[in-house]
Short mmCIF file of C-alpha atoms in Angstrom, two decimals:
data_model
loop_
_atom_site.label_atom_id
_atom_site.label_comp_id
_atom_site.label_asym_id
_atom_site.label_seq_id
_atom_site.Cartn_x
_atom_site.Cartn_y
_atom_site.Cartn_z
CA MET A 1 19.51 -22.88 -25.56
CA ARG A 2 18.32 -21.14 -28.73
CA GLU A 3 16.45 -23.19 -31.31
CA ILE A 4 17.05 -22.53 -35.02
CA SER A 5 15.13 -24.34 -37.73
CA ALA A 6 17.23 -26.03 -40.37
CA ASP A 7 14.84 -24.60 -43.00
CA ILE A 8 16.11 -21.08 -42.24
CA ILE A 9 19.67 -22.27 -42.72
CA ALA A 10 18.83 -23.92 -46.07
CA LYS A 11 17.09 -20.74 -47.30
CA THR A 12 20.04 -18.58 -46.24
CA ILE A 13 22.56 -20.85 -47.94
CA LYS A 14 20.48 -20.79 -51.13
CA GLU A 15 20.48 -16.99 -51.23
CA MET A 16 24.18 -16.78 -50.45
CA CYS A 17 25.13 -19.19 -53.25
CA ILE A 18 23.38 -16.92 -55.76
CA GLU A 19 24.66 -13.61 -54.35
CA ALA A 20 28.24 -14.80 -54.05
CA ASN A 21 28.27 -15.88 -57.70
CA CYS A 22 26.69 -12.79 -59.22
CA TYR A 23 28.36 -9.92 -57.32
CA VAL A 24 32.08 -9.23 -57.41
CA SER A 25 32.84 -7.92 -53.92
CA LYS A 26 33.62 -4.21 -53.52
CA ASP A 27 37.11 -4.70 -52.08
CA ILE A 28 38.12 -6.73 -55.14
CA LEU A 29 36.53 -4.31 -57.63
CA ASP A 30 38.20 -1.32 -55.94
CA MET A 31 41.57 -3.07 -56.07
CA ILE A 32 41.14 -3.95 -59.76
CA GLY A 33 40.43 -0.26 -60.42
CA LYS A 34 43.60 0.77 -58.57
CA TYR A 35 45.78 -1.72 -60.42
CA LYS A 36 44.27 -0.78 -63.78
CA GLU A 37 45.54 2.76 -63.30
CA LYS A 38 49.06 1.46 -62.68
CA GLU A 39 49.11 -1.31 -65.31
CA GLU A 40 51.92 -0.82 -67.84
CA SER A 41 50.84 -3.46 -70.37
CA PRO A 42 48.18 -2.28 -72.84
CA ILE A 43 46.88 -5.85 -73.23
CA GLY A 44 46.83 -6.20 -69.44
CA LYS A 45 44.92 -2.93 -69.03
CA GLY A 46 42.38 -4.13 -71.59
CA ILE A 47 41.87 -7.37 -69.67
CA LEU A 48 41.29 -5.52 -66.38
CA GLU A 49 38.79 -3.35 -68.20
CA GLN A 50 36.93 -6.44 -69.47
CA ILE A 51 36.83 -7.80 -65.92
CA GLN A 52 35.24 -4.53 -64.75
CA GLN A 53 32.67 -4.63 -67.58
CA ASN A 54 31.98 -8.27 -66.81
CA ALA A 55 31.24 -7.48 -63.14
CA GLU A 56 28.76 -4.82 -64.26
CA ILE A 57 26.94 -7.16 -66.68
CA ALA A 58 26.89 -9.98 -64.09
CA LYS A 59 25.35 -7.67 -61.47
CA ASN A 60 22.77 -6.12 -63.80
CA LYS A 61 21.64 -9.40 -65.33
CA MET A 62 22.10 -11.47 -62.14
CA MET A 63 24.33 -13.78 -64.12
CA PRO A 64 27.31 -15.55 -62.59
CA MET A 65 30.55 -13.55 -63.02
CA CYS A 66 32.28 -16.77 -64.10
CA GLN A 67 30.75 -19.87 -65.69
CA ASP A 68 32.66 -21.98 -63.18
CA THR A 69 30.36 -21.35 -60.26
CA GLY A 70 32.53 -23.64 -58.24
CA MET A 71 32.19 -26.29 -55.61
CA ALA A 72 30.36 -24.73 -52.64
CA VAL A 73 32.70 -24.40 -49.67
CA VAL A 74 30.79 -23.57 -46.50
CA PHE A 75 32.32 -22.37 -43.25
CA CYS A 76 29.99 -22.70 -40.26
CA GLU A 77 30.66 -21.22 -36.84
CA ILE A 78 28.03 -22.68 -34.56
CA GLY A 79 27.39 -21.19 -31.15
CA GLN A 80 27.41 -23.97 -28.58
CA GLU A 81 24.12 -22.63 -27.16
CA VAL A 82 22.28 -23.36 -30.42
CA HIS A 83 19.99 -26.32 -31.03
CA ILE A 84 19.15 -27.03 -34.67
CA THR A 85 15.73 -28.50 -35.31
CA ASP A 86 13.82 -30.24 -38.16
CA MET A 87 16.77 -31.61 -40.16
CA SER A 88 20.47 -32.32 -39.79
CA LEU A 89 22.64 -29.25 -40.30
CA THR A 90 24.62 -30.99 -43.05
CA ASP A 91 21.41 -31.92 -44.90
CA ALA A 92 20.16 -28.33 -44.55
CA ILE A 93 23.37 -26.93 -46.05
CA ASN A 94 23.25 -29.35 -48.95
CA GLN A 95 19.58 -28.56 -49.54
CA GLY A 96 20.46 -24.86 -49.69
CA VAL A 97 23.24 -25.53 -52.19
CA ARG A 98 20.93 -27.72 -54.30
CA GLU A 99 18.24 -25.01 -54.47
CA GLY A 100 20.69 -22.14 -54.94
CA TYR A 101 22.45 -23.78 -57.86
CA LYS A 102 19.12 -24.68 -59.50
CA ASP A 103 17.23 -21.42 -59.00
CA GLY A 104 20.28 -19.24 -59.63
CA TYR A 105 21.08 -20.98 -62.95
CA LEU A 106 24.53 -21.79 -61.61
CA ARG A 107 26.68 -24.49 -63.20
CA LYS A 108 26.62 -27.90 -61.57
CA SER A 109 30.25 -28.96 -61.50
CA VAL A 110 30.40 -31.72 -58.89
CA VAL A 111 30.96 -35.38 -59.83
CA LYS A 112 30.04 -38.30 -57.54
CA ASP A 113 33.26 -40.21 -57.77
CA PRO A 114 36.71 -38.81 -58.57
CA PHE A 115 37.33 -41.56 -61.15
CA HIS A 116 33.90 -42.48 -62.53
CA ARG A 117 32.96 -38.80 -62.73
CA GLU A 118 29.17 -38.94 -62.96
CA ASN A 119 27.74 -35.46 -62.32
CA THR A 120 25.55 -35.24 -59.19
CA LYS A 121 23.48 -32.69 -61.19
CA ASP A 122 22.78 -30.47 -58.17
CA ASN A 123 26.31 -29.39 -57.16
CA THR A 124 26.15 -31.31 -53.89
CA PRO A 125 27.77 -32.32 -51.68
CA ALA A 126 29.22 -29.07 -50.39
CA ILE A 127 32.57 -28.98 -48.63
CA ILE A 128 31.64 -28.04 -45.07
CA HIS A 129 33.89 -26.88 -42.25
CA TYR A 130 32.30 -26.79 -38.79
CA ASP A 131 33.61 -24.82 -35.89
CA ILE A 132 31.96 -24.80 -32.46
CA VAL A 133 32.22 -21.38 -30.80
CA PRO A 134 30.74 -19.71 -27.70
CA GLY A 135 27.36 -17.99 -28.02
CA ASN A 136 23.93 -18.61 -29.55
CA ASP A 137 24.41 -17.52 -33.18
CA ILE A 138 25.37 -19.34 -36.34
CA LYS A 139 27.77 -17.55 -38.65
CA ILE A 140 27.81 -18.97 -42.16
CA THR A 141 30.16 -18.14 -45.01
CA VAL A 142 29.55 -19.56 -48.47
CA ALA A 143 32.66 -19.46 -50.67
CA PRO A 144 32.09 -21.16 -54.06
CA LYS A 145 35.51 -22.13 -55.41
CA GLY A 146 36.29 -22.59 -59.10
CA PHE A 147 38.84 -25.13 -60.18
CA GLY A 148 40.80 -23.15 -62.78
CA SER A 149 42.67 -21.63 -59.87
CA GLU A 150 42.05 -24.41 -57.33
CA ASN A 151 43.98 -26.83 -59.57
CA MET A 152 47.08 -24.62 -59.34
CA SER A 153 47.15 -24.73 -55.51
CA LYS A 154 49.88 -26.63 -53.67
CA ILE A 155 51.29 -27.51 -50.29
CA ALA A 156 54.97 -27.60 -49.37
CA MET A 157 56.08 -29.47 -46.26
CA LEU A 158 59.19 -27.44 -45.43
CA LYS A 159 61.82 -28.05 -42.75
CA PRO A 160 62.01 -25.71 -39.73
CA ALA A 161 65.48 -24.68 -41.00
CA ASP A 162 63.89 -23.31 -44.21
CA GLY A 163 62.38 -20.50 -42.14
CA ILE A 164 60.73 -17.36 -43.48
CA GLU A 165 63.02 -17.17 -46.50
CA GLY A 166 62.21 -20.78 -47.45
CA ALA A 167 58.48 -20.13 -47.09
CA LYS A 168 58.66 -16.99 -49.25
CA LYS A 169 60.61 -18.86 -51.93
CA ALA A 170 58.10 -21.75 -51.95
CA ILE A 171 55.12 -19.39 -52.21
CA LEU A 172 56.68 -17.41 -55.05
CA GLU A 173 57.48 -20.60 -56.97
CA ILE A 174 53.94 -21.94 -56.60
CA VAL A 175 52.48 -18.65 -57.85
CA GLU A 176 54.90 -18.50 -60.78
CA GLN A 177 54.00 -22.04 -61.80
CA ALA A 178 50.29 -21.17 -61.66
CA GLY A 179 51.00 -18.40 -64.18
CA GLY A 180 48.23 -17.64 -66.62
CA ASN A 181 46.32 -20.85 -65.89
CA ALA A 182 44.85 -19.50 -62.67
CA CYS A 183 43.17 -16.46 -64.29
CA PRO A 184 45.34 -13.65 -62.91
CA PRO A 185 44.88 -11.19 -61.26
CA MET A 186 45.02 -13.75 -58.48
CA ILE A 187 44.34 -13.62 -54.78
CA ILE A 188 46.83 -15.77 -52.90
CA GLY A 189 45.64 -17.51 -49.75
CA VAL A 190 48.47 -18.90 -47.63
CA GLY A 191 48.27 -21.14 -44.58
CA ILE A 192 51.45 -21.64 -42.55
CA GLY A 193 51.83 -24.00 -39.60
CA GLY A 194 49.57 -26.60 -38.03
CA THR A 195 49.54 -29.97 -39.75
CA PHE A 196 49.23 -30.96 -43.43
CA GLU A 197 45.44 -30.50 -43.52
CA LYS A 198 45.33 -27.53 -41.12
CA ALA A 199 47.67 -25.53 -43.37
CA ALA A 200 45.43 -26.19 -46.39
CA TYR A 201 42.35 -25.19 -44.40
CA LEU A 202 44.05 -21.95 -43.29
CA ALA A 203 45.04 -21.17 -46.88
CA LYS A 204 41.39 -21.46 -47.94
CA LYS A 205 40.28 -19.36 -44.97
CA ALA A 206 42.88 -16.71 -45.82
CA LEU A 207 41.03 -16.13 -49.12
CA LEU A 208 38.02 -14.86 -47.17
CA ARG A 209 39.91 -11.88 -45.76
CA PRO A 210 39.12 -8.74 -47.81
CA VAL A 211 41.89 -7.76 -50.22
CA GLY A 212 43.86 -4.83 -48.83
CA ASN A 213 43.41 -5.97 -45.21
CA ASN A 214 46.78 -7.19 -43.99
CA SER A 215 47.52 -9.60 -41.15
CA ALA A 216 47.42 -8.14 -37.63
CA ILE A 217 50.83 -9.74 -36.93
CA ASP A 218 53.55 -7.25 -37.92
CA TYR A 219 56.11 -9.61 -39.42
CA ILE A 220 53.40 -11.51 -41.32
CA LYS A 221 52.07 -8.22 -42.69
CA GLU A 222 55.59 -7.43 -43.89
CA MET A 223 55.83 -10.87 -45.49
CA GLU A 224 52.47 -10.35 -47.25
CA ASN A 225 53.57 -7.00 -48.67
CA GLU A 226 56.98 -8.24 -49.77
CA LEU A 227 55.46 -11.29 -51.46
CA LEU A 228 52.80 -9.22 -53.24
CA ASP A 229 55.47 -6.87 -54.47
CA ASN A 230 57.64 -9.70 -55.78
CA ILE A 231 54.70 -11.59 -57.34
CA ASN A 232 53.83 -8.42 -59.25
CA LYS A 233 57.40 -8.31 -60.59
CA LEU A 234 57.08 -11.79 -62.13
CA GLY A 235 55.63 -10.24 -65.28
CA ILE A 236 52.74 -12.74 -65.54
CA GLY A 237 50.12 -9.98 -65.65
CA PRO A 238 46.34 -10.03 -66.23
CA GLY A 239 45.26 -13.21 -67.99
CA GLY A 240 48.91 -14.29 -67.98
CA LEU A 241 49.51 -12.04 -70.97
CA GLY A 242 52.16 -9.89 -69.37
CA GLY A 243 52.09 -6.91 -67.04
CA ARG A 244 52.29 -5.72 -63.48
CA THR A 245 48.96 -6.96 -62.13
CA THR A 246 49.55 -10.61 -61.30
CA ALA A 247 48.03 -10.66 -57.80
CA LEU A 248 45.71 -8.30 -55.92
CA ALA A 249 46.61 -9.60 -52.47
CA VAL A 250 48.58 -12.14 -50.48
CA ASN A 251 46.69 -13.14 -47.34
CA ILE A 252 48.59 -15.29 -44.83
CA GLU A 253 47.11 -17.12 -41.83
CA THR A 254 49.34 -18.88 -39.31
CA TYR A 255 48.89 -21.50 -36.57
CA PRO A 256 51.16 -23.23 -34.02
CA THR A 257 52.97 -26.24 -35.42
CA HIS A 258 55.22 -29.19 -34.48
CA ILE A 259 58.94 -28.91 -33.61
CA ALA A 260 59.81 -30.89 -36.72
CA GLY A 261 57.64 -29.17 -39.33
CA LEU A 262 56.81 -26.07 -41.36
CA PRO A 263 53.79 -26.73 -43.60
CA VAL A 264 53.14 -23.98 -46.17
CA ALA A 265 49.92 -24.28 -48.19
CA VAL A 266 49.07 -21.96 -51.06
CA ASN A 267 45.47 -21.76 -52.23
CA ILE A 268 45.32 -19.82 -55.45
CA SER A 269 42.18 -17.93 -56.37
CA CYS A 270 41.19 -15.66 -59.23
CA HIS A 271 39.42 -12.29 -59.07
CA ALA A 272 36.20 -14.30 -58.66
CA THR A 273 37.08 -15.00 -55.03
CA ARG A 274 33.50 -15.31 -53.96
CA HIS A 275 32.30 -15.19 -50.42
CA SER A 276 29.11 -14.23 -48.73
CA THR A 277 28.70 -14.21 -44.94
CA ARG A 278 25.60 -14.01 -42.75
CA VAL A 279 24.83 -14.43 -39.10
CA ILE A 280 21.62 -16.17 -38.10
CA MET B 1 45.19 -3.38 -83.72
CA THR B 2 41.91 -5.28 -83.80
CA ILE B 3 41.15 -7.73 -86.59
CA GLU B 4 37.62 -8.87 -87.39
CA ILE B 5 37.47 -12.42 -88.70
CA SER B 6 34.82 -15.03 -89.22
CA THR B 7 34.69 -18.80 -89.26
CA PRO B 8 35.40 -21.12 -91.03
CA LEU B 9 39.08 -20.43 -90.45
CA THR B 10 40.95 -21.23 -93.61
CA GLU B 11 44.72 -21.69 -93.67
CA GLU B 12 45.05 -18.28 -95.39
CA LYS B 13 43.19 -16.56 -92.53
CA VAL B 14 45.24 -18.40 -89.91
CA LYS B 15 48.53 -17.37 -91.51
CA GLU B 16 47.60 -13.70 -91.20
CA LEU B 17 47.10 -13.90 -87.44
CA LYS B 18 50.09 -13.01 -85.29
CA ALA B 19 50.61 -13.50 -81.57
CA GLY B 20 49.45 -10.31 -79.87
CA ASP B 21 46.67 -9.48 -82.35
CA LYS B 22 43.34 -8.56 -80.84
CA VAL B 23 40.55 -10.36 -82.66
CA LEU B 24 36.78 -10.08 -82.85
CA LEU B 25 35.59 -13.49 -84.01
CA SER B 26 32.18 -14.07 -85.60
CA GLY B 27 30.44 -17.11 -87.02
CA VAL B 28 29.91 -20.72 -86.01
CA LEU B 29 32.15 -22.51 -83.53
CA TYR B 30 31.90 -25.65 -81.43
CA THR B 31 32.33 -26.22 -77.71
CA SER B 32 34.13 -29.13 -76.13
CA ARG B 33 36.03 -29.66 -72.90
CA ASP B 34 37.50 -32.49 -70.81
CA ALA B 35 34.96 -35.32 -71.05
CA ALA B 36 33.88 -34.49 -74.64
CA HIS B 37 37.50 -34.41 -75.81
CA LYS B 38 38.12 -37.79 -74.24
CA ARG B 39 35.09 -39.19 -76.06
CA MET B 40 35.91 -37.57 -79.41
CA VAL B 41 39.48 -38.87 -79.43
CA GLY B 42 38.17 -42.28 -78.30
CA GLU B 43 35.92 -42.24 -81.39
CA LEU B 44 38.85 -41.34 -83.65
CA ASN B 45 40.97 -44.14 -82.20
CA LYS B 46 38.19 -46.64 -82.89
CA GLY B 47 38.00 -45.37 -86.48
CA GLY B 48 34.64 -43.74 -85.75
CA LYS B 49 33.23 -40.34 -86.71
CA LEU B 50 33.41 -37.07 -84.80
CA PRO B 51 30.13 -35.34 -83.85
CA PHE B 52 31.05 -32.45 -86.18
CA ASP B 53 33.56 -31.90 -88.93
CA VAL B 54 36.54 -30.22 -87.28
CA GLU B 55 38.16 -29.22 -90.57
CA ASN B 56 38.68 -25.44 -90.73
CA ASN B 57 36.67 -25.10 -87.54
CA VAL B 58 37.24 -23.64 -84.10
CA ILE B 59 36.72 -25.29 -80.71
CA TYR B 60 35.90 -23.16 -77.66
CA TYR B 61 36.88 -24.82 -74.37
CA VAL B 62 33.87 -23.88 -72.27
CA GLY B 63 31.35 -25.41 -69.92
CA PRO B 64 28.61 -22.77 -69.79
CA ALA B 65 26.29 -22.05 -66.90
CA PRO B 66 22.61 -22.88 -67.63
CA ALA B 67 20.55 -20.29 -69.54
CA LYS B 68 17.78 -18.43 -67.77
CA GLU B 69 14.41 -18.36 -69.51
CA GLY B 70 14.62 -15.97 -72.45
CA GLU B 71 18.41 -16.05 -72.57
CA VAL B 72 20.48 -17.87 -75.20
CA ILE B 73 23.06 -19.14 -72.72
CA GLY B 74 24.34 -18.59 -69.19
CA SER B 75 27.80 -17.27 -68.35
CA ALA B 76 30.33 -18.79 -70.73
CA GLY B 77 33.99 -17.97 -70.17
CA PRO B 78 37.00 -20.07 -71.20
CA THR B 79 38.24 -23.00 -69.17
CA THR B 80 41.94 -23.81 -68.66
CA SER B 81 43.30 -25.30 -71.88
CA TYR B 82 46.19 -27.48 -70.70
CA ARG B 83 43.74 -30.19 -69.68
CA MET B 84 42.87 -30.63 -73.36
CA ASP B 85 46.55 -30.87 -74.40
CA PRO B 86 46.65 -34.69 -74.54
CA TYR B 87 43.79 -34.64 -77.07
CA ALA B 88 44.40 -31.50 -79.16
CA PRO B 89 47.04 -32.90 -81.57
CA TYR B 90 44.58 -35.62 -82.75
CA LEU B 91 42.03 -32.96 -83.68
CA LEU B 92 44.63 -30.65 -85.24
CA ASP B 93 45.69 -33.56 -87.46
CA LYS B 94 42.05 -33.80 -88.58
CA GLY B 95 42.07 -30.16 -89.71
CA LEU B 96 41.04 -28.20 -86.60
CA LYS B 97 42.26 -24.65 -87.22
CA GLY B 98 41.50 -22.78 -84.01
CA MET B 99 41.19 -23.27 -80.26
CA ILE B 100 39.85 -20.81 -77.68
CA GLY B 101 40.73 -21.15 -74.00
CA LYS B 102 43.01 -19.70 -71.39
CA GLY B 103 46.52 -20.52 -70.19
CA ASP B 104 49.62 -21.92 -71.86
CA ARG B 105 49.82 -25.05 -74.06
CA SER B 106 52.24 -27.97 -74.09
CA ARG B 107 55.22 -28.24 -76.43
CA GLU B 108 53.44 -31.11 -78.27
CA VAL B 109 50.37 -28.96 -78.95
CA ILE B 110 52.45 -26.03 -80.19
CA GLU B 111 54.43 -28.31 -82.51
CA SER B 112 51.21 -29.78 -83.86
CA MET B 113 49.85 -26.24 -84.39
CA ILE B 114 52.94 -25.32 -86.42
CA LYS B 115 52.68 -28.54 -88.45
CA ASN B 116 48.94 -28.15 -89.08
CA LYS B 117 48.83 -24.34 -89.36
CA ALA B 118 46.48 -23.63 -86.49
CA VAL B 119 45.98 -20.78 -84.05
CA TYR B 120 45.25 -20.57 -80.31
CA PHE B 121 43.20 -17.69 -78.95
CA ALA B 122 42.74 -16.64 -75.33
CA ALA B 123 39.53 -15.20 -74.00
CA VAL B 124 39.59 -13.42 -70.65
CA GLY B 125 39.18 -15.97 -67.88
CA GLY B 126 36.33 -15.02 -65.61
CA ALA B 127 34.77 -12.55 -68.06
CA ALA B 128 31.99 -15.08 -68.54
CA ALA B 129 28.96 -12.77 -68.46
CA LEU B 130 30.61 -10.41 -70.97
CA LEU B 131 31.46 -13.29 -73.33
CA ALA B 132 27.96 -14.80 -73.02
CA ASP B 133 26.65 -11.48 -74.33
CA LYS B 134 28.42 -12.17 -77.66
CA ILE B 135 26.83 -15.62 -78.12
CA LYS B 136 23.76 -15.37 -80.31
CA LYS B 137 22.63 -18.98 -80.82
CA VAL B 138 23.39 -22.30 -79.16
CA ASP B 139 22.41 -25.90 -79.93
CA ILE B 140 23.59 -29.06 -78.21
CA ILE B 141 24.70 -31.36 -81.01
CA ALA B 142 26.28 -34.31 -79.17
CA TYR B 143 26.94 -36.00 -75.82
CA ASP B 144 23.86 -34.49 -74.18
CA ASP B 145 24.46 -36.74 -71.16
CA LEU B 146 27.59 -34.74 -70.32
CA GLY B 147 25.50 -31.73 -69.23
CA THR B 148 27.61 -28.59 -69.29
CA GLU B 149 30.34 -30.60 -71.07
CA ALA B 150 28.06 -31.56 -74.01
CA VAL B 151 29.23 -30.50 -77.47
CA ARG B 152 27.46 -27.33 -78.55
CA LYS B 153 27.27 -25.54 -81.88
CA MET B 154 27.46 -21.85 -81.18
CA GLU B 155 27.00 -18.70 -83.23
CA VAL B 156 29.04 -15.79 -81.95
CA GLU B 157 29.24 -12.14 -82.91
CA LYS B 158 32.45 -10.22 -82.30
CA LEU B 159 33.77 -12.47 -79.54
CA PRO B 160 36.75 -10.55 -78.06
CA LEU B 161 39.92 -12.68 -78.18
CA VAL B 162 43.69 -12.32 -78.28
CA VAL B 163 45.93 -14.46 -80.49
CA VAL B 164 48.29 -15.96 -77.91
CA ILE B 165 50.02 -18.66 -79.96
CA ASP B 166 50.17 -18.25 -83.73
CA CYS B 167 50.81 -20.84 -86.43
CA LYS B 168 54.55 -20.16 -86.31
CA GLY B 169 54.65 -21.00 -82.62
CA ASN B 170 55.12 -17.40 -81.38
CA ASN B 171 53.83 -17.53 -77.81
CA LEU B 172 52.57 -14.43 -76.06
CA TYR B 173 52.66 -16.19 -72.67
CA GLU B 174 56.44 -16.34 -72.98
CA THR B 175 57.27 -13.11 -74.78
CA GLU B 176 55.02 -10.78 -72.75
CA LYS B 177 55.94 -12.30 -69.40
CA ASN B 178 59.63 -11.78 -70.16
CA ARG B 179 58.97 -8.21 -71.25
CA TYR B 180 57.49 -7.27 -67.86
CA LYS B 181 59.57 -9.52 -65.61
CA LYS B 182 61.64 -7.52 -63.11
CA ILE B 183 62.78 -10.21 -60.70
#
């Protein structure tokens, strides 16, 4: 049994909240550069250029790339040989979020109650997903999620008869409806299978995969490429102002499901698809 | 072509702006988003006063990140505008001439813009550090309790925008998407 102090976890979470918000990841920046070369719309090209300049300013000034620094989504893989001391793990994560959002001058966007809407003023609570795995490490991913794009996400509970074609059609429709509201160029996270909530969880997790890295399953890889191609023919373009660059990637994760169902969840994200991972 | 304009936005200035124009906007503008809009329109419905005179003015839909010491403001990019659609026609009727945000607007808002001769600009969503660089002065003038959603008076210099819906209702979100659509 390995003992890990909750204080270390809180400190790590704090640092990751700040890093994730101020640095656009290299895979995304590289992909924006590639698409900028190919972009046919002059307005669209200009927008991609502003996104590149913005990433540079954010990095140099340690300022968040987007003012919507999101709700902190935390994925925790906890080795079953680990014993956490000094504080509950959930409290430690929330303490890290609290300190990160304060010290990093990040926007506090969380309200206590969905109807009464009083701001918690420290961006807690985080959304935490725990997974118990073999081993004696803790792997933590902090993925702050903004709601411009989150609001455009959807789930479709399809019939088994709808099949691959039905899933592709549903995904394309959801992306088209998101249009310019979701700050294109988008990254499209898709979760297929499982149950209602499992599909949504997979769609969120799919956003963590670097852009340009396709699924290891051949037919899913094909589906990702075909969807990306078709999404980029919708004409939505950067900022929704027309062009070829509507999405940088379609990442699909799948899971076994029930004989009667075919859940397809689409979690839309913008170029600020932030994620920082560390192993303690 | 890039047009440099400054606030206040008179009807004459608005009429010259066409969907697709790139604009560098300077001068004073005001910030307001979901909760502040709800409160402002609540005030109007009660016959009360708005926290600032909207006539010939511009509202930027933004909830900025906090400013570091020595900085004027934190990152400050546009928020999605459709959430303000239920409120915008009330303010346009009171003389609001410009709105800055991102994403398409409802039919009701566009009709009200045509009726009241107003313009809707888009700023690049996510380019929040770049846009913050163009903000020179900020004061909270109302609804302090709303935190990032408080109403702020802001002085901007050459804020880069695109006219997406002009006062005739020409809508770049429709025309440009159709131009590049291949499916």
